[in-house]
Amino acid sequence: MNALAGIINRCGDIVEDVSFAAVREYKQKTGNKALGYFPVYSPVEIFRAAGFLPVGLNGAGNKIEITSADSRFGSFICSIIKSTLELAIKGHLDVLDGMVFYDICDSARNLAYVIERNFSEKMFMDYIHLPQRSNGAAAVSFLSSEYGRIYKKLSEINSTASSTEKLRENITLYNANRRLLRELYRFREKRPHDLATRELYVLMRSGNFLDVQEHNQILSEALKELDGRRLKPKDTVRVIVEGSFCEQPPLELLDIMDSVGYYVVDDDFLIGRRLFERDIPAKGNPIQALAQGYMKNSVSSSVRHDPKRPRVDALLEKIRRHRVQAVIFLYAKFCEPGLFDYVLYKNVLDKEKIPYLFIEFEEKMWTFEKMRMELETFMESLLFEYA
Amino acid sequence: MPEINHQSPKKDVPAMHYQGRMHALQKELINRWYQDLHGVWENQQGDKKEISARGAVSLMISGNCIELLRAFDLLPIYPEINALQLAIRKQALEYLLKAEEVGYSTDNCGYVKADMAFLLEGASTGLQTRIPKPSLLLCNFVGCNTYIKWFEHLAHFTGAPLFSLDIPFLTSEEPTPDQTAYVMTQIKELIKVLEKISGRKFDIDRLREIVSLSAQAEDYWAKIKDFAKRVPCPFEAYFDSTTMMGPLYVYRGTPEGVKFFQETYREFEEKVKLGIGVVPQERFRVVVEAPPPYPYFKVFRDLFTSWGACSVASTYSCVGGIWEFDFRHDPKDPLGSIARHMLIHNVCNRNYLQRYRQIERYIREWSADALIIHSVKSCRLFSAGHGDMREYFSKTLNIPTLFVESDLEDPRYYSPAQMKNRFDAFFEALEHRKFGKTSQGTAG
Ligand code: SF4
Ligand code: SF4
């Protein structure tokens, strides 16, 4: 196995491991605590500065069976809510000392409190309100106060002194992480034949369970190795994938997109990991810089409302920037924010005559035949159109 | 109707009809509001009619700040009431299907879907009136994330300006000073916007008067809810409260609103004096969680009545505000109390466990026998986690709990026979538990 395949395989294993072995190992080695965060975006710099390993939770894919959580959350609730609860019920989340939730949707908000009621003896729960409005001064200062509050709370739990320096250090580390991810995405955009969707994905997602320093190293090595890859380009269609910002599609589905032949040149998988368009300044007041970053410097997402920047404009801009022929909408079943956005996207894409495909998935799904067929048929129609 | 009653009711008391004076008054007020909105619409069409309103503003029910609109002579448009009306008039399905045609998922909140399809069709209301184009879309994000989407869609399809009022979710009993300050700043920003669209200067004394009218109506409303502690209960604190919510949200802050609640209070006071219950022979007292199935409103109500069950409290009647636990708008601090209303005193912005506490309090203080959870598919704000709620009440607290599922808008999710079976089985067991014997063959 060459070095690149080794890195990618290791990342794949970490991503598919619902026992969180990487997190356990890290805790043992460092004696640090771990803090789980529910999607979509999380100010991880603050968590790490307070001595917590930030652990990104994205459900359990099709790796555990839901046996208890579905009696707590009804059949019309998305999978990630249930798989996260199931992970907690089965003890997989015992590795976490706390969990943080955000105002992304009604289901996630209630899950936060169901977790609190059932697991408060094992871990603490916090809920951070990320402003749902334009980037006015009031919103930035409110978010700074939220961040200040959580930093203080975490520092107290960990008995660490608050430190501007430490916060800045973490901003620098995560800036580097986001830069590396941007670089990977640029690579993918330029040479999609040399980096499969799944490969890019597991490289990125392994960072949910590793310390950022280690993840940065992995990404740098992968980039170095990738540079030497020379696979054969295909004559195929370039698309962007939109809609899987929270619950994540099974890896098999990414494989199918690749094997059907799409070049996915951009997507919104784990969009919270690369929310910022530019680096966060590691000078001045770091808490404020992070709040400003969220309010003024973040890409569009389905769970952040900005009355001044409609999401449809952001999508059209993305389509043009990447020169793609089509959009594949990949939504988690029952995902209220995603499915609502689809209506407006559909409305403008119809007007602009940009082709798109709508697919609904569940992270826990096992069979993909129907989707493969839909993806193939869509591909044929695109090839026909652009022939 | 079951004939037996183990509590020896007053035999000479006449059975109360569903429709009291309150219902007639409510109808009158809601009709008038629709006519007023229609007047604004006509003016927008170029008919220069004399109207008192300076425009109409769309906003959401939850923690609504209607007082601010009234201070600028602006009428409220509540898309939720529109959706509710479509459902109760059995027109929802037609619009839901239309919404699905334009891309709305079957799994999206039916309220939004029905209202959006109604708007896209440019249809007339059940009263043959029209809803005007809003001068402003006031997206008061008070708990429900779906509201945000709803207003983004309204902005997309109408082009009306959008103002977002971002209310931080209540994580502890009291909001933090930062949360309060954030809301106060936004209220002040909103006032500037309302000045612009209404062409009227903000007058704090006018707002004080409005807020004082709100407080008077709220006082009566709280006393009405308190009447439900009486045995027998003089009104249905789920179904009738739903009826009273219209005037509460549309007419709060007006003399008409005060009058409605005063008269309703008197109507119920009389019943209390005479010992007349809303259910002819009250046998069970229940607390209800979550919204009703509007497409089957009457049918659903009958499931309660036929067992002599009366709702004595409901969380749904608190979406726009909770007044039974002492909160009032305050003329001495109009803006501060409007902020507190949105932050703390409505069921939507309170966290899920605070809702558990509220229900527990209802069961205790309103002397209820059981909890009924009507889990609606559309509304995750209410229903996400209902299984946990059932587990907590039935297992941890040992309170008889009925859990049923359907929807508040979409008739496709209501199965009359199945629902009836669930209710019958539940009340049979409850009867056994409460009275020690069953009434075989008489139920339902
Ligand atoms: S997948 Fe969608 S509905 Fe489910 S928790 Fe995430 S944002 Fe909420
Ligand atoms: S989710 Fe519930 S509260 Fe929100 S708009 Fe729909 S019905 Fe109303």
PDB file of N, CA and C in Angstrom, chain A residues 240 242 268 299-321 327 329 331 337-352 354 356, chain B residues 102 104 149 151-159 162:
ATOM      1  N   ILE A 240     -22.053  20.067  -8.268  1.00  0.00           N
ATOM      2  CA  ILE A 240     -21.874  20.286  -6.838  1.00  0.00           C
ATOM      3  C   ILE A 240     -22.976  19.526  -6.108  1.00  0.00           C
ATOM      4  N   GLU A 242     -25.313  19.444  -2.703  1.00  0.00           N
ATOM      5  CA  GLU A 242     -25.813  20.403  -1.724  1.00  0.00           C
ATOM      6  C   GLU A 242     -26.856  19.714  -0.853  1.00  0.00           C
ATOM      7  N   ASP A 268     -21.421  20.459   0.516  1.00  0.00           N
ATOM      8  CA  ASP A 268     -21.520  21.082   1.846  1.00  0.00           C
ATOM      9  C   ASP A 268     -21.487  20.033   2.960  1.00  0.00           C
ATOM     10  N   VAL A 299     -19.686  31.097   5.088  1.00  0.00           N
ATOM     11  CA  VAL A 299     -20.400  30.752   3.862  1.00  0.00           C
ATOM     12  C   VAL A 299     -21.857  30.491   4.204  1.00  0.00           C
ATOM     13  N   SER A 300     -22.671  30.507   3.188  1.00  0.00           N
ATOM     14  CA  SER A 300     -24.099  30.300   3.388  1.00  0.00           C
ATOM     15  C   SER A 300     -24.357  28.869   3.872  1.00  0.00           C
ATOM     16  N   SER A 301     -25.296  28.720   4.793  1.00  0.00           N
ATOM     17  CA  SER A 301     -25.675  27.363   5.188  1.00  0.00           C
ATOM     18  C   SER A 301     -27.167  27.341   5.497  1.00  0.00           C
ATOM     19  N   SER A 302     -27.729  26.158   5.426  1.00  0.00           N
ATOM     20  CA  SER A 302     -29.182  26.031   5.591  1.00  0.00           C
ATOM     21  C   SER A 302     -29.644  26.360   7.005  1.00  0.00           C
ATOM     22  N   VAL A 303     -28.730  26.364   7.948  1.00  0.00           N
ATOM     23  CA  VAL A 303     -29.162  26.564   9.333  1.00  0.00           C
ATOM     24  C   VAL A 303     -28.788  27.945   9.857  1.00  0.00           C
ATOM     25  N   ARG A 304     -28.310  28.806   8.956  1.00  0.00           N
ATOM     26  CA  ARG A 304     -28.015  30.171   9.396  1.00  0.00           C
ATOM     27  C   ARG A 304     -28.817  31.122   8.538  1.00  0.00           C
ATOM     28  N   HIS A 305     -29.667  31.885   9.195  1.00  0.00           N
ATOM     29  CA  HIS A 305     -30.550  32.809   8.498  1.00  0.00           C
ATOM     30  C   HIS A 305     -29.869  34.161   8.365  1.00  0.00           C
ATOM     31  N   ASP A 306     -29.837  34.662   7.160  1.00  0.00           N
ATOM     32  CA  ASP A 306     -29.305  36.005   6.970  1.00  0.00           C
ATOM     33  C   ASP A 306     -30.207  36.722   5.980  1.00  0.00           C
ATOM     34  N   PRO A 307     -31.093  37.584   6.490  1.00  0.00           N
ATOM     35  CA  PRO A 307     -32.079  38.207   5.602  1.00  0.00           C
ATOM     36  C   PRO A 307     -31.432  39.025   4.483  1.00  0.00           C
ATOM     37  N   LYS A 308     -30.187  39.408   4.677  1.00  0.00           N
ATOM     38  CA  LYS A 308     -29.544  40.234   3.642  1.00  0.00           C
ATOM     39  C   LYS A 308     -28.879  39.395   2.556  1.00  0.00           C
ATOM     40  N   ARG A 309     -28.649  38.121   2.838  1.00  0.00           N
ATOM     41  CA  ARG A 309     -27.954  37.285   1.845  1.00  0.00           C
ATOM     42  C   ARG A 309     -28.763  36.028   1.570  1.00  0.00           C
ATOM     43  N   PRO A 310     -29.754  36.089   0.709  1.00  0.00           N
ATOM     44  CA  PRO A 310     -30.574  34.896   0.469  1.00  0.00           C
ATOM     45  C   PRO A 310     -29.702  33.732  -0.019  1.00  0.00           C
ATOM     46  N   ARG A 311     -30.039  32.555   0.463  1.00  0.00           N
ATOM     47  CA  ARG A 311     -29.264  31.363   0.135  1.00  0.00           C
ATOM     48  C   ARG A 311     -29.268  31.042  -1.365  1.00  0.00           C
ATOM     49  N   VAL A 312     -30.375  31.384  -2.032  1.00  0.00           N
ATOM     50  CA  VAL A 312     -30.443  31.074  -3.466  1.00  0.00           C
ATOM     51  C   VAL A 312     -29.339  31.806  -4.232  1.00  0.00           C
ATOM     52  N   ASP A 313     -29.041  33.035  -3.803  1.00  0.00           N
ATOM     53  CA  ASP A 313     -27.968  33.777  -4.482  1.00  0.00           C
ATOM     54  C   ASP A 313     -26.641  33.064  -4.270  1.00  0.00           C
ATOM     55  N   ALA A 314     -26.437  32.588  -3.045  1.00  0.00           N
ATOM     56  CA  ALA A 314     -25.178  31.909  -2.741  1.00  0.00           C
ATOM     57  C   ALA A 314     -25.025  30.659  -3.604  1.00  0.00           C
ATOM     58  N   LEU A 315     -26.132  29.945  -3.797  1.00  0.00           N
ATOM     59  CA  LEU A 315     -26.054  28.719  -4.605  1.00  0.00           C
ATOM     60  C   LEU A 315     -25.714  29.057  -6.062  1.00  0.00           C
ATOM     61  N   LEU A 316     -26.383  30.062  -6.600  1.00  0.00           N
ATOM     62  CA  LEU A 316     -26.107  30.443  -7.999  1.00  0.00           C
ATOM     63  C   LEU A 316     -24.653  30.872  -8.158  1.00  0.00           C
ATOM     64  N   GLU A 317     -24.189  31.588  -7.155  1.00  0.00           N
ATOM     65  CA  GLU A 317     -22.802  32.060  -7.193  1.00  0.00           C
ATOM     66  C   GLU A 317     -21.846  30.864  -7.211  1.00  0.00           C
ATOM     67  N   LYS A 318     -22.163  29.885  -6.386  1.00  0.00           N
ATOM     68  CA  LYS A 318     -21.332  28.686  -6.282  1.00  0.00           C
ATOM     69  C   LYS A 318     -21.325  27.925  -7.619  1.00  0.00           C
ATOM     70  N   ILE A 319     -22.483  27.837  -8.227  1.00  0.00           N
ATOM     71  CA  ILE A 319     -22.602  27.125  -9.509  1.00  0.00           C
ATOM     72  C   ILE A 319     -21.716  27.798 -10.559  1.00  0.00           C
ATOM     73  N   ARG A 320     -21.752  29.135 -10.566  1.00  0.00           N
ATOM     74  CA  ARG A 320     -20.958  29.865 -11.561  1.00  0.00           C
ATOM     75  C   ARG A 320     -19.476  29.751 -11.267  1.00  0.00           C
ATOM     76  N   ARG A 321     -19.143  29.924  -9.998  1.00  0.00           N
ATOM     77  CA  ARG A 321     -17.727  29.915  -9.625  1.00  0.00           C
ATOM     78  C   ARG A 321     -17.078  28.587  -9.997  1.00  0.00           C
ATOM     79  N   VAL A 327     -26.584  20.372 -10.316  1.00  0.00           N
ATOM     80  CA  VAL A 327     -26.539  20.276  -8.854  1.00  0.00           C
ATOM     81  C   VAL A 327     -27.197  18.968  -8.440  1.00  0.00           C
ATOM     82  N   PHE A 329     -28.888  17.511  -5.258  1.00  0.00           N
ATOM     83  CA  PHE A 329     -29.364  17.794  -3.903  1.00  0.00           C
ATOM     84  C   PHE A 329     -29.441  16.488  -3.146  1.00  0.00           C
ATOM     85  N   TYR A 331     -30.410  15.284   0.358  1.00  0.00           N
ATOM     86  CA  TYR A 331     -30.990  15.678   1.639  1.00  0.00           C
ATOM     87  C   TYR A 331     -31.281  14.487   2.540  1.00  0.00           C
ATOM     88  N   PRO A 337     -34.842  21.902   7.776  1.00  0.00           N
ATOM     89  CA  PRO A 337     -34.193  23.059   7.135  1.00  0.00           C
ATOM     90  C   PRO A 337     -33.759  22.776   5.694  1.00  0.00           C
ATOM     91  N   GLY A 338     -33.237  21.593   5.464  1.00  0.00           N
ATOM     92  CA  GLY A 338     -32.765  21.264   4.120  1.00  0.00           C
ATOM     93  C   GLY A 338     -33.915  21.180   3.140  1.00  0.00           C
ATOM     94  N   LEU A 339     -34.938  20.432   3.506  1.00  0.00           N
ATOM     95  CA  LEU A 339     -36.046  20.223   2.574  1.00  0.00           C
ATOM     96  C   LEU A 339     -36.781  21.524   2.260  1.00  0.00           C
ATOM     97  N   PHE A 340     -36.824  22.422   3.209  1.00  0.00           N
ATOM     98  CA  PHE A 340     -37.429  23.726   2.919  1.00  0.00           C
ATOM     99  C   PHE A 340     -36.590  24.504   1.912  1.00  0.00           C
ATOM    100  N   ASP A 341     -35.283  24.494   2.112  1.00  0.00           N
ATOM    101  CA  ASP A 341     -34.423  25.249   1.193  1.00  0.00           C
ATOM    102  C   ASP A 341     -34.545  24.734  -0.227  1.00  0.00           C
ATOM    103  N   TYR A 342     -34.744  23.444  -0.341  1.00  0.00           N
ATOM    104  CA  TYR A 342     -34.831  22.836  -1.665  1.00  0.00           C
ATOM    105  C   TYR A 342     -35.898  23.531  -2.527  1.00  0.00           C
ATOM    106  N   VAL A 343     -37.012  23.897  -1.891  1.00  0.00           N
ATOM    107  CA  VAL A 343     -38.112  24.509  -2.654  1.00  0.00           C
ATOM    108  C   VAL A 343     -37.642  25.789  -3.362  1.00  0.00           C
ATOM    109  N   LEU A 344     -36.901  26.605  -2.629  1.00  0.00           N
ATOM    110  CA  LEU A 344     -36.437  27.868  -3.229  1.00  0.00           C
ATOM    111  C   LEU A 344     -35.346  27.615  -4.261  1.00  0.00           C
ATOM    112  N   TYR A 345     -34.462  26.677  -3.957  1.00  0.00           N
ATOM    113  CA  TYR A 345     -33.419  26.328  -4.933  1.00  0.00           C
ATOM    114  C   TYR A 345     -34.054  25.853  -6.230  1.00  0.00           C
ATOM    115  N   LYS A 346     -35.006  24.957  -6.073  1.00  0.00           N
ATOM    116  CA  LYS A 346     -35.701  24.406  -7.237  1.00  0.00           C
ATOM    117  C   LYS A 346     -36.326  25.543  -8.047  1.00  0.00           C
ATOM    118  N   ASN A 347     -36.940  26.456  -7.332  1.00  0.00           N
ATOM    119  CA  ASN A 347     -37.598  27.579  -7.981  1.00  0.00           C
ATOM    120  C   ASN A 347     -36.626  28.394  -8.844  1.00  0.00           C
ATOM    121  N   VAL A 348     -35.433  28.692  -8.317  1.00  0.00           N
ATOM    122  CA  VAL A 348     -34.509  29.500  -9.129  1.00  0.00           C
ATOM    123  C   VAL A 348     -33.805  28.651 -10.194  1.00  0.00           C
ATOM    124  N   LEU A 349     -33.485  27.404  -9.877  1.00  0.00           N
ATOM    125  CA  LEU A 349     -32.805  26.582 -10.890  1.00  0.00           C
ATOM    126  C   LEU A 349     -33.719  26.326 -12.079  1.00  0.00           C
ATOM    127  N   ASP A 350     -35.012  26.155 -11.808  1.00  0.00           N
ATOM    128  CA  ASP A 350     -35.968  26.004 -12.907  1.00  0.00           C
ATOM    129  C   ASP A 350     -35.932  27.239 -13.796  1.00  0.00           C
ATOM    130  N   LYS A 351     -35.925  28.397 -13.142  1.00  0.00           N
ATOM    131  CA  LYS A 351     -35.915  29.649 -13.908  1.00  0.00           C
ATOM    132  C   LYS A 351     -34.636  29.782 -14.714  1.00  0.00           C
ATOM    133  N   GLU A 352     -33.525  29.392 -14.090  1.00  0.00           N
ATOM    134  CA  GLU A 352     -32.218  29.541 -14.752  1.00  0.00           C
ATOM    135  C   GLU A 352     -31.911  28.377 -15.693  1.00  0.00           C
ATOM    136  N   ILE A 354     -31.061  25.353 -14.961  1.00  0.00           N
ATOM    137  CA  ILE A 354     -29.891  24.580 -14.535  1.00  0.00           C
ATOM    138  C   ILE A 354     -30.398  23.216 -14.056  1.00  0.00           C
ATOM    139  N   TYR A 356     -30.864  19.686 -12.184  1.00  0.00           N
ATOM    140  CA  TYR A 356     -30.586  19.238 -10.812  1.00  0.00           C
ATOM    141  C   TYR A 356     -31.273  17.919 -10.563  1.00  0.00           C
TER     142      TYR A 356
ATOM    143  N   VAL B 102     -45.015  22.139  -6.055  1.00  0.00           N
ATOM    144  CA  VAL B 102     -43.919  23.097  -6.281  1.00  0.00           C
ATOM    145  C   VAL B 102     -42.645  22.697  -5.550  1.00  0.00           C
ATOM    146  N   TYR B 104     -42.409  21.244  -2.147  1.00  0.00           N
ATOM    147  CA  TYR B 104     -42.414  21.024  -0.692  1.00  0.00           C
ATOM    148  C   TYR B 104     -42.509  19.533  -0.414  1.00  0.00           C
ATOM    149  N   LYS B 149     -37.746  29.596   8.108  1.00  0.00           N
ATOM    150  CA  LYS B 149     -37.913  29.130   6.727  1.00  0.00           C
ATOM    151  C   LYS B 149     -39.182  29.721   6.127  1.00  0.00           C
ATOM    152  N   PHE B 151     -40.665  32.456   6.752  1.00  0.00           N
ATOM    153  CA  PHE B 151     -40.512  33.863   6.388  1.00  0.00           C
ATOM    154  C   PHE B 151     -39.515  34.061   5.254  1.00  0.00           C
ATOM    155  N   GLU B 152     -38.525  33.201   5.179  1.00  0.00           N
ATOM    156  CA  GLU B 152     -37.625  33.284   4.023  1.00  0.00           C
ATOM    157  C   GLU B 152     -38.427  33.014   2.747  1.00  0.00           C
ATOM    158  N   HIS B 153     -39.351  32.053   2.840  1.00  0.00           N
ATOM    159  CA  HIS B 153     -40.159  31.730   1.662  1.00  0.00           C
ATOM    160  C   HIS B 153     -41.118  32.873   1.339  1.00  0.00           C
ATOM    161  N   LEU B 154     -41.718  33.457   2.371  1.00  0.00           N
ATOM    162  CA  LEU B 154     -42.607  34.595   2.129  1.00  0.00           C
ATOM    163  C   LEU B 154     -41.829  35.725   1.461  1.00  0.00           C
ATOM    164  N   ALA B 155     -40.604  35.961   1.928  1.00  0.00           N
ATOM    165  CA  ALA B 155     -39.796  37.036   1.346  1.00  0.00           C
ATOM    166  C   ALA B 155     -39.449  36.705  -0.104  1.00  0.00           C
ATOM    167  N   HIS B 156     -39.108  35.454  -0.345  1.00  0.00           N
ATOM    168  CA  HIS B 156     -38.740  35.040  -1.700  1.00  0.00           C
ATOM    169  C   HIS B 156     -39.908  35.239  -2.664  1.00  0.00           C
ATOM    170  N   PHE B 157     -41.089  34.815  -2.243  1.00  0.00           N
ATOM    171  CA  PHE B 157     -42.217  34.831  -3.183  1.00  0.00           C
ATOM    172  C   PHE B 157     -42.997  36.145  -3.214  1.00  0.00           C
ATOM    173  N   THR B 158     -42.897  36.981  -2.152  1.00  0.00           N
ATOM    174  CA  THR B 158     -43.652  38.242  -2.191  1.00  0.00           C
ATOM    175  C   THR B 158     -42.743  39.438  -2.455  1.00  0.00           C
ATOM    176  N   GLY B 159     -41.459  39.287  -2.160  1.00  0.00           N
ATOM    177  CA  GLY B 159     -40.557  40.421  -2.315  1.00  0.00           C
ATOM    178  C   GLY B 159     -40.714  41.464  -1.216  1.00  0.00           C
ATOM    179  N   LEU B 162     -37.964  42.079   4.885  1.00  0.00           N
ATOM    180  CA  LEU B 162     -37.921  41.109   5.975  1.00  0.00           C
ATOM    181  C   LEU B 162     -37.117  41.680   7.131  1.00  0.00           C
TER     182      LEU B 162
END
